[in-house]
Amino acid sequence: MGRLRSYILRRLLQAIFVLLGLSMLIFVISRMVPGDPARMALGPRTPEWAVENLRRQLNLDKPLPVQYGLWLSKVVRGDLGESLVTRRPVTHDLKDFLPATMELIFIAAVIEIIGGILLGVLAARYSQTWFDGFTRILAYLGVATPSFVWSILFLLLFSYVWPIFPTTGRLSPWIPMPPRVTGMVILDSLLSGNLSTAWDCFMHLVLPAVSLAMYGMAQAARITRSSMIENMEKDSVYANIASGIPPRVIMTKYILKPSLIPSVSVMALDIAAMIVNAFLVEVIFNYPGLSRYGLSAMLNKDLNAIVAVILVLGLLFVIMNIVVDFIVAHLDPRISLTGGT
Amino acid sequence: MAIVGLVVVLVTIAAGVFAPFVAPYPQHARAFVDYANAMRPPCSEYLLGSDPSGRDILSRIIFAIRGALKMSVGVLSAVVPLGVIVGLVAGYHRGTRLEAVIMRITDVFLAVPPLLLALAISSVLKPNLFNAMMAVSVSWWPWYTRLVYSMASSIRNEFYVQAAELVGASRTHIIFREILPNCLPPIFTKMTLDVGFVILLGASLSFVGLGEQPPVPALGTMVADGAKYMPEQWWVSVFPGLAIMVIVLGFNLLGDGIRDMMSTEEA
């Protein structure tokens, strides 16, 4: 246990280092904006002394490292400044928009994990059949196709050819939003005991979530397949069969479980990357998540909002990566917790 | 499969390079209005249909491929030399403070998804192809640094490198003449695979409006603009999307083929 704890500690330390670096990077990026932020905020007609005042107020007259320190100390305290567009603290905006995105990613992750493993197991079980060939093609297409193109294709398929899923928004217009508790509609409507609202929200999430999941699902299916086949041919499996262990137990305990380790790390990394891809998918499905906010921020050069969105996404990504490392370390007893990065 | 990839890649490159001659309506690649023929579904005159201002989608895709190829060439020719040199330097100076600093910096870049970083950078700059290329480059070089670093730091301990050091060869000679040539095959393999990824990233950037600006066509922009007309006028958005899919698939298949070829050669 002591070793595990020191591993966790070291990993967290590393993450803090990475986050510090990321914050520096974002700070530098935010200062790459051409022009003088104070002048831009006040407009060209404001007299120079007023601009000078604001500059002093925003600490823009201080050297860059000092500016960075002041900015960071505010960020750490949860003060990300005010959005230029909504005129509200950026953190409030994030609280409004982030849960919707997290809900989408959660559903996508579930689909990816179940779908990836299931497809992989079936492809291994029926290797060299048409099904195996199908997953191979899916894998090639999955990696080559950005999630927003999947969205378009699904949109075409399921709203034009075979209309079973709603294709826009988060809830059907005639259904009222459940009282806000977590901001995640499925959870909120379950909490208020409203099953039909939860179902409606889920149906809205299916297409965007599958679009997001395609990339990782295709990869995970192939990896699961090849490691299952590899494990199936091990001598130990023949020994197990000979000693009369039921095939079902052999399949799940001795073949499936060790075969999952490589797919788990691939899927987990992909799920972490979904945070960014969700950005693009949300646009197509008109889903009111972080992307709408982030995109309008980008178009309006709303610097505080851009910085906040990037910072939050980066933070989530780093956290997810740590979680992944712990899961893999837990699954795979061979990983030495003391060595490596 | 690699042959399929090669064919797709060659066709793509040919289409991009000879766009003005291949495209049925080269003039449609710019601002052009022909409302009489707006939103025509795919037919013999407009093979992939026409868009809301009556422009031929096929022609616009062909010209968009040009931008996508320009972008990958631009990004790779910026990223590869930079990433490789930094990686070589870090690998050669293994165990020094210089190596530690370089590798910690790359760690930070590698900890962020490239798309996020590229979005961040290009969103604060003026949206155009050059800035999109720069944004992708900034988020891409550390991958080469890490690849080269891991090879260089092990090659560094080979006898021939030590021999060269003993004879008194200069540092530049050792890095570029002794270490670099042995790192080249994996670099080339990665480059072919990366063309596809860069096109994907570029399409994602232009999808949110941070790439080539209208009226110049870009694949991502075409998908995004056409999404408004889904599902009735599906061709406006679906065909550019399929184009991305096919092109990236082609480069991936070719890259996989080259990687397999390289690994059998080594074995």
XYZ file of C-alpha atoms in Angstrom:
608
model
C 0.000 0.000 0.000
C 2.866 2.302 0.774
C 4.176 1.891 -2.722
C 0.830 2.662 -4.259
C 0.527 5.761 -2.145
C 3.937 7.045 -3.138
C 3.085 6.346 -6.767
C -0.112 8.356 -6.481
C 1.743 11.144 -4.788
C 4.431 11.270 -7.429
C 1.854 11.157 -10.212
C -0.066 14.037 -8.637
C 3.109 16.051 -8.293
C 3.800 15.470 -11.963
C 0.284 16.587 -12.816
C 0.715 19.786 -10.835
C 3.885 20.470 -12.768
C 2.105 19.872 -16.050
C -0.772 22.114 -14.996
C 1.630 24.893 -14.070
C 3.232 24.567 -17.469
C -0.175 24.571 -19.106
C -1.188 27.709 -17.246
C 2.006 29.392 -18.422
C 1.305 28.293 -21.963
C -2.247 29.600 -21.840
C -1.073 32.857 -20.337
C 1.425 33.308 -23.142
C -1.255 32.477 -25.704
C -3.630 34.988 -24.186
C -0.942 37.660 -24.525
C -0.413 36.823 -28.175
C -3.547 38.730 -29.084
C -2.493 41.601 -31.275
C -3.300 45.044 -29.948
C -3.667 46.590 -26.537
C -6.405 44.921 -24.447
C -7.086 48.093 -22.476
C -7.480 50.154 -25.620
C -9.674 47.479 -27.163
C -11.932 47.311 -24.146
C -12.479 51.066 -24.075
C -12.647 51.811 -27.781
C -10.659 54.256 -29.894
C -12.350 57.437 -28.619
C -11.418 57.118 -24.970
C -8.730 59.577 -23.889
C -5.250 58.215 -23.289
C -5.284 58.829 -19.517
C -8.355 56.613 -19.060
C -6.749 53.829 -21.057
C -3.617 54.295 -18.952
C -5.737 53.951 -15.814
C -7.320 50.729 -16.976
C -3.936 49.416 -18.008
C -2.690 50.013 -14.483
C -5.857 48.474 -13.075
C -5.384 45.332 -15.187
C -1.688 45.212 -14.259
C -0.775 45.499 -17.915
C 1.975 47.988 -17.065
C 3.913 45.411 -15.053
C 6.526 43.039 -16.481
C 5.177 39.770 -17.907
C 6.359 37.389 -15.153
C 4.683 39.611 -12.546
C 1.512 39.673 -14.637
C 1.606 35.903 -14.816
C 2.009 35.593 -11.049
C -0.891 37.948 -10.373
C -3.064 36.152 -12.932
C -2.220 32.724 -11.544
C -2.967 33.701 -7.972
C -6.410 34.827 -9.110
C -7.007 31.659 -11.145
C -6.081 29.461 -8.196
C -8.662 31.270 -6.122
C -11.244 30.502 -8.786
C -11.389 33.995 -10.220
C -11.229 33.729 -13.998
C -12.394 37.245 -14.670
C -15.505 38.482 -16.382
C -16.770 37.513 -19.789
C -16.764 40.311 -22.296
C -19.977 39.071 -23.869
C -22.189 37.845 -21.050
C -20.790 40.409 -18.576
C -20.823 37.758 -15.888
C -17.984 36.025 -14.065
C -16.684 33.349 -16.406
C -16.943 30.716 -13.687
C -20.739 31.235 -13.553
C -20.976 30.681 -17.278
C -18.896 27.533 -17.003
C -21.147 26.198 -14.271
C -24.078 26.612 -16.626
C -22.557 24.973 -19.663
C -20.128 22.365 -18.409
C -22.643 19.842 -16.976
C -24.317 19.404 -20.362
C -20.974 18.577 -21.939
C -20.019 16.240 -19.119
C -23.321 14.424 -19.498
C -22.687 13.966 -23.205
C -19.165 12.682 -22.580
C -20.390 10.304 -19.915
C -22.925 8.694 -22.237
C -20.346 8.592 -25.033
C -17.886 6.902 -22.689
C -20.416 4.260 -21.707
C -21.224 3.582 -25.355
C -17.564 3.420 -26.255
C -16.647 1.014 -23.460
C -19.572 -1.359 -23.960
C -19.481 -1.145 -27.751
C -15.716 -1.422 -28.058
C -15.407 -4.453 -25.815
C -18.468 -6.170 -27.225
C -17.374 -5.703 -30.828
C -13.867 -6.828 -29.971
C -15.005 -9.957 -28.152
C -17.380 -10.884 -30.961
C -14.716 -10.255 -33.586
C -12.326 -12.518 -31.690
C -14.971 -15.173 -31.175
C -15.934 -15.100 -34.856
C -12.537 -14.225 -36.275
C -12.057 -14.680 -40.014
C -15.794 -14.281 -40.653
C -17.696 -11.424 -42.215
C -18.174 -9.925 -38.766
C -14.435 -9.763 -38.206
C -14.028 -8.091 -41.578
C -16.757 -5.626 -40.670
C -15.002 -4.541 -37.470
C -11.753 -4.191 -39.400
C -13.365 -1.801 -41.869
C -15.035 0.012 -38.995
C -11.650 0.429 -37.340
C -10.112 1.977 -40.452
C -13.055 4.293 -40.945
C -13.249 5.129 -37.261
C -9.708 6.426 -37.118
C -9.919 8.342 -40.387
C -13.172 10.151 -39.710
C -13.479 13.167 -37.463
C -16.399 12.982 -35.058
C -18.160 15.899 -36.703
C -18.287 13.981 -39.978
C -19.817 11.011 -38.177
C -22.361 13.450 -36.799
C -23.314 14.565 -40.282
C -23.587 10.984 -41.510
C -25.720 9.933 -38.535
C -27.844 13.004 -38.986
C -28.510 11.975 -42.557
C -29.160 8.375 -41.671
C -31.366 8.912 -38.658
C -33.365 11.946 -39.546
C -33.842 11.437 -43.250
C -33.652 7.740 -43.924
C -34.722 6.280 -40.629
C -36.092 8.886 -38.229
C -35.922 7.282 -34.803
C -33.623 9.650 -32.937
C -34.141 13.359 -32.369
C -31.334 15.311 -33.976
C -31.224 18.651 -32.297
C -31.014 20.111 -28.822
C -31.137 18.505 -25.453
C -34.825 17.938 -24.785
C -37.902 17.937 -26.964
C -39.389 21.444 -26.945
C -42.630 20.377 -25.265
C -40.878 18.840 -22.295
C -40.034 21.203 -19.435
C -36.545 21.165 -17.942
C -36.368 19.295 -14.653
C -35.444 21.364 -11.584
C -31.729 22.014 -11.714
C -29.680 20.105 -9.180
C -26.539 18.933 -10.950
C -27.203 20.499 -14.339
C -27.158 17.059 -15.925
C -30.660 16.602 -17.258
C -30.820 12.826 -17.066
C -29.660 12.845 -13.481
C -31.867 15.763 -12.525
C -34.979 14.224 -14.011
C -34.254 10.912 -12.326
C -33.832 12.762 -9.058
C -37.217 14.375 -9.498
C -38.652 11.005 -10.460
C -39.452 11.962 -14.024
C -38.599 8.916 -16.101
C -39.996 10.120 -19.426
C -37.889 13.289 -19.328
C -34.790 11.250 -18.601
C -35.598 8.987 -21.544
C -36.193 11.922 -23.871
C -32.859 13.436 -22.887
C -31.126 10.115 -23.378
C -32.581 9.776 -26.872
C -31.242 13.233 -27.693
C -27.816 12.178 -26.520
C -27.551 8.952 -28.504
C -26.437 10.361 -31.855
C -23.903 12.906 -30.587
C -22.566 10.356 -28.113
C -22.125 7.650 -30.742
C -20.409 10.154 -33.058
C -17.984 10.941 -30.278
C -17.455 7.309 -29.382
C -16.774 6.012 -32.899
C -13.063 6.732 -32.940
C -12.218 5.056 -29.650
C -14.774 2.293 -30.082
C -13.265 1.212 -33.389
C -9.769 1.220 -31.974
C -10.744 -0.571 -28.773
C -12.586 -3.255 -30.720
C -9.491 -4.087 -32.771
C -7.172 -4.055 -29.787
C -9.513 -6.202 -27.697
C -9.817 -8.608 -30.599
C -6.096 -9.060 -31.156
C -5.206 -9.419 -27.498
C -8.077 -11.888 -26.994
C -6.860 -14.014 -29.873
C -3.348 -13.827 -28.507
C -4.505 -14.945 -25.076
C -6.720 -17.684 -26.506
C -3.708 -19.382 -28.022
C -1.748 -19.493 -24.804
C -0.773 -22.893 -23.415
C -2.400 -22.035 -20.115
C -5.781 -21.996 -21.845
C -5.285 -25.551 -23.055
C -4.233 -26.505 -19.553
C -7.416 -24.924 -18.212
C -9.559 -26.767 -20.729
C -7.788 -30.025 -19.877
C -8.360 -29.555 -16.173
C -12.078 -29.173 -16.831
C -12.684 -25.518 -16.035
C -15.961 -24.543 -17.696
C -15.452 -22.653 -20.998
C -17.454 -19.689 -19.771
C -15.116 -19.191 -16.831
C -12.064 -19.588 -19.035
C -13.462 -17.065 -21.474
C -14.264 -14.391 -18.933
C -11.666 -14.873 -16.249
C -8.595 -16.107 -18.070
C -8.999 -14.612 -21.502
C -11.185 -11.514 -21.346
C -9.810 -9.895 -18.224
C -6.143 -9.795 -19.225
C -7.151 -8.844 -22.762
C -8.851 -5.703 -21.549
C -5.779 -3.969 -20.188
C -4.498 -2.516 -23.466
C -7.984 -1.494 -24.611
C -8.739 0.194 -21.313
C -5.813 2.553 -21.618
C -6.613 3.350 -25.242
C -10.265 3.988 -24.478
C -9.500 6.065 -21.451
C -7.186 8.350 -23.384
C -9.801 8.666 -26.062
C -12.489 9.501 -23.550
C -10.262 12.219 -22.183
C -9.829 13.600 -25.695
C -13.607 13.622 -26.190
C -13.727 16.741 -24.070
C -12.335 18.633 -27.026
C -14.123 16.755 -29.780
C -17.439 17.269 -28.024
C -16.879 20.883 -28.932
C -17.398 20.142 -32.614
C -20.144 17.553 -32.261
C -22.238 19.829 -30.082
C -22.294 22.406 -32.844
C -23.888 20.035 -35.329
C -26.526 18.737 -32.970
C -27.186 22.201 -31.653
C -26.496 20.876 -28.185
C -26.300 23.568 -25.510
C -22.946 22.565 -24.007
C -19.617 24.242 -23.550
C -19.005 24.538 -27.270
C -21.652 27.129 -27.920
C -20.128 29.228 -25.189
C -16.559 28.528 -26.263
C -17.234 29.223 -29.921
C -18.959 32.497 -29.318
C -16.052 33.405 -27.064
C -13.613 32.589 -29.834
C -15.527 34.525 -32.463
C -15.851 37.551 -30.189
C -12.240 37.320 -28.985
C -13.650 37.143 -25.458
C -10.266 36.518 -23.917
C -11.244 35.650 -20.366
C -13.820 33.177 -21.574
C -11.401 31.568 -24.042
C -8.752 31.210 -21.369
C -11.275 29.729 -18.949
C -12.624 27.204 -21.431
C -9.133 26.081 -22.453
C -7.994 25.923 -18.846
C -10.984 23.859 -17.754
C -10.695 21.481 -20.704
C -6.957 21.091 -20.119
C -7.544 20.493 -16.423
C -10.166 17.847 -17.117
C -7.852 16.176 -19.605
C -4.973 16.006 -17.144
C -7.243 14.673 -14.385
C -8.668 12.017 -16.694
C -5.155 10.944 -17.589
C -4.263 10.438 -13.953
C -7.426 8.427 -13.376
C -6.500 6.273 -16.364
C -3.054 5.578 -14.986
C -4.559 4.466 -11.699
C -7.113 2.215 -13.372
C -4.469 0.572 -15.527
C -2.121 0.173 -12.562
C -4.985 -1.445 -10.697
C -5.868 -3.796 -13.566
C -2.364 -4.822 -14.450
C -0.402 -6.194 -11.519
C 2.731 -6.267 -13.647
C 3.005 -2.500 -13.839
C 5.627 -1.551 -11.351
C 4.335 1.367 -9.442
C 7.783 2.638 -8.706
C 9.235 2.929 -12.148
C 8.562 4.913 -15.270
C 6.434 7.925 -15.901
C -4.727 -2.194 -48.606
C -1.620 -0.061 -48.861
C -2.136 0.002 -52.638
C -5.634 1.387 -52.129
C -4.109 3.994 -49.872
C -1.463 4.849 -52.436
C -4.084 5.275 -55.148
C -6.226 7.523 -52.961
C -3.201 9.589 -51.984
C -2.031 9.978 -55.577
C -5.494 10.956 -56.760
C -5.779 13.432 -53.883
C -2.425 15.006 -54.601
C -3.151 15.163 -58.330
C -6.539 16.752 -57.654
C -4.966 19.296 -55.329
C -2.059 20.202 -57.574
C -4.012 20.373 -60.808
C -7.174 21.766 -59.221
C -7.747 24.508 -61.819
C -7.628 21.922 -64.616
C -9.478 19.079 -62.910
C -12.349 20.987 -61.358
C -15.398 21.201 -63.641
C -16.076 24.792 -62.573
C -12.810 26.365 -61.372
C -14.469 29.760 -61.048
C -16.734 28.339 -58.316
C -13.811 28.116 -55.918
C -14.169 31.819 -55.138
C -17.037 34.139 -54.498
C -19.509 33.268 -57.205
C -23.254 33.480 -57.399
C -25.620 31.616 -59.662
C -28.940 31.500 -57.870
C -30.629 29.855 -60.829
C -28.646 26.721 -60.053
C -28.644 26.949 -56.258
C -29.108 23.774 -54.218
C -29.199 21.414 -57.153
C -29.082 17.811 -56.004
C -26.320 15.630 -57.484
C -26.873 15.358 -61.233
C -24.829 15.065 -64.413
C -24.001 18.776 -64.484
C -23.173 19.021 -60.801
C -21.857 15.596 -59.862
C -22.000 16.251 -56.136
C -24.728 18.867 -56.246
C -24.487 22.610 -55.777
C -24.488 24.851 -52.716
C -26.865 27.681 -51.655
C -25.202 30.174 -53.982
C -25.156 27.785 -56.906
C -21.535 26.723 -56.747
C -20.451 23.227 -57.752
C -19.572 21.219 -54.640
C -17.123 18.933 -56.421
C -15.096 21.898 -57.656
C -15.053 23.410 -54.198
C -13.942 20.127 -52.655
C -11.099 19.868 -55.153
C -9.916 23.356 -54.307
C -10.333 22.673 -50.599
C -8.049 19.650 -50.979
C -5.460 22.077 -52.249
C -5.658 24.039 -48.996
C -5.557 20.868 -46.926
C -2.421 19.658 -48.702
C -0.819 23.074 -48.415
C -1.535 22.925 -44.724
C -0.004 19.483 -44.197
C 3.096 20.375 -46.182
C 3.427 23.630 -44.278
C 2.905 22.061 -40.880
C 5.202 19.112 -41.467
C 7.979 21.218 -42.921
C 7.848 23.440 -39.849
C 7.333 20.722 -37.268
C 9.685 17.984 -38.395
C 12.971 19.939 -38.467
C 12.169 21.721 -35.221
C 10.953 18.661 -33.351
C 13.773 16.495 -34.648
C 16.539 18.942 -33.783
C 15.195 19.566 -30.298
C 14.840 15.814 -29.793
C 18.380 15.166 -31.020
C 19.800 17.809 -28.723
C 17.889 16.444 -25.732
C 18.865 12.876 -26.541
C 22.517 13.733 -27.001
C 22.640 15.639 -23.737
C 20.980 12.869 -21.822
C 21.290 13.283 -18.088
C 22.011 17.001 -18.171
C 19.888 19.887 -17.042
C 19.290 20.897 -20.661
C 17.662 17.545 -21.345
C 15.494 17.858 -18.241
C 14.262 21.307 -19.223
C 13.494 20.294 -22.803
C 11.673 17.136 -21.830
C 9.602 18.845 -19.130
C 8.520 21.435 -21.676
C 7.485 18.746 -24.132
C 5.633 16.976 -21.305
C 3.435 20.023 -20.908
C 2.619 20.097 -24.618
C 2.018 16.365 -24.746
C -0.356 16.565 -21.792
C -2.825 18.632 -23.819
C -4.770 17.291 -26.802
C -3.329 18.883 -29.949
C -6.754 20.032 -31.084
C -7.294 21.955 -27.847
C -3.980 23.738 -28.125
C -4.495 24.481 -31.801
C -7.978 25.842 -31.046
C -6.593 28.016 -28.279
C -3.814 29.488 -30.360
C -5.743 30.085 -33.531
C -8.679 31.562 -31.640
C -6.619 34.454 -30.325
C -5.002 35.089 -33.691
C -6.563 36.289 -36.918
C -8.385 33.363 -38.533
C -6.542 32.359 -41.707
C -4.685 29.413 -43.168
C -1.257 30.587 -42.051
C -2.272 31.042 -38.427
C -4.051 27.697 -38.438
C -0.842 26.125 -39.697
C 1.113 27.854 -36.987
C -1.340 26.744 -34.321
C -1.163 23.125 -35.412
C 2.625 23.289 -35.650
C 2.996 24.618 -32.131
C 0.960 21.723 -30.780
C 2.616 19.092 -32.981
C 6.431 19.431 -32.705
C 6.754 17.760 -29.273
C 5.610 14.441 -30.756
C 8.664 14.422 -33.004
C 10.862 15.569 -30.175
C 9.766 12.660 -28.041
C 10.145 10.118 -30.850
C 13.629 11.311 -31.771
C 14.650 11.779 -28.164
C 13.965 8.195 -27.244
C 15.931 6.939 -30.250
C 18.779 9.424 -29.924
C 19.295 8.777 -26.249
C 19.836 5.079 -26.880
C 21.891 5.538 -30.066
C 24.043 7.960 -28.099
C 25.501 5.007 -26.167
C 26.374 2.967 -29.238
C 30.020 2.197 -29.799
C 30.248 4.093 -33.057
C 29.059 7.266 -31.378
C 31.554 6.825 -28.583
C 34.242 6.083 -31.140
C 33.433 9.279 -32.981
C 33.623 11.166 -29.707
C 36.970 9.584 -28.937
C 38.384 10.618 -32.293
C 37.373 14.138 -31.425
C 34.460 14.626 -33.804
C 32.498 17.802 -33.183
C 29.126 17.784 -31.503
C 27.354 18.844 -34.684
C 29.047 16.049 -36.567
C 27.952 13.459 -34.021
C 24.398 14.704 -33.784
C 23.755 15.139 -37.500
C 26.069 12.598 -39.086
C 26.145 9.769 -36.574
C 22.830 9.910 -34.712
C 20.370 11.531 -37.116
C 20.707 9.079 -40.052
C 19.790 6.217 -37.744
C 16.615 7.971 -36.631
C 15.314 8.681 -40.128
C 13.151 5.624 -40.994
C 10.719 6.024 -38.072
C 10.578 9.763 -38.734
C 9.508 9.161 -42.325
C 6.907 6.622 -41.260
C 5.494 9.044 -38.748
C 5.394 11.772 -41.371
C 3.199 9.767 -43.744
C 0.842 8.888 -40.920
C 0.816 12.497 -39.771
C -0.331 13.934 -43.091
C -3.719 12.379 -42.362
C -3.779 13.673 -38.801
C -2.845 17.177 -39.852
C -5.624 17.168 -42.438
C -8.011 16.037 -39.693
C -6.852 18.782 -37.352
C -7.036 21.362 -40.111
C -10.550 20.262 -40.973
C -11.555 20.506 -37.320
C -10.150 24.032 -37.102
C -11.836 25.172 -40.275
C -15.028 23.523 -39.032
C -15.186 26.082 -36.233
C -14.219 28.853 -38.640
C -10.561 29.112 -37.694
C -8.947 28.190 -40.979
C -9.104 29.396 -44.544
C -11.737 32.138 -44.686
C -14.640 32.276 -47.148
C -14.935 32.521 -50.078
C -11.892 30.214 -50.274
C -13.247 26.705 -49.708
C -12.078 24.532 -46.793
C -13.400 21.057 -46.083
C -14.321 21.716 -42.449
C -16.049 24.990 -43.280
C -18.077 23.300 -46.012
C -19.285 20.629 -43.582
C -20.175 23.231 -40.962
C -22.009 25.531 -43.370
C -23.838 22.657 -44.997
C -25.011 21.296 -41.648
C -27.629 24.056 -41.631
C -29.299 22.463 -44.631
C -29.405 18.942 -43.241
C -31.183 16.717 -43.865
C -33.106 17.871 -46.961
C -30.119 19.270 -48.826
C -27.740 16.700 -47.444
C -25.192 16.812 -50.256
C -23.926 20.254 -49.272
C -22.437 18.874 -46.096
C -22.147 15.110 -46.552
C -19.837 15.110 -49.577
C -17.149 17.364 -48.076
C -17.370 15.170 -44.951
C -16.907 12.026 -47.005
C -13.990 13.700 -48.771
C -12.227 14.186 -45.426
C -12.937 10.571 -44.541
C -11.581 9.157 -47.804
C -8.473 11.346 -47.932
C -7.457 10.675 -44.342
C -8.190 6.980 -44.798
C -5.935 6.965 -47.847
C -3.023 8.521 -45.998
C -3.521 6.195 -43.027
C -3.549 3.077 -45.209
C -0.431 4.236 -47.018
C 1.273 5.073 -43.729
C 0.402 1.663 -42.285
C 1.775 0.011 -45.402
C 5.035 1.942 -45.185
C 5.354 1.113 -41.497
C 4.866 -2.590 -42.185
C 7.438 -2.422 -44.972
C 9.969 -0.726 -42.698
C 9.467 -3.192 -39.883
C 9.926 -6.225 -42.137
C 13.075 -4.648 -43.518
C 14.484 -4.304 -40.041
C 13.580 -7.825 -39.041
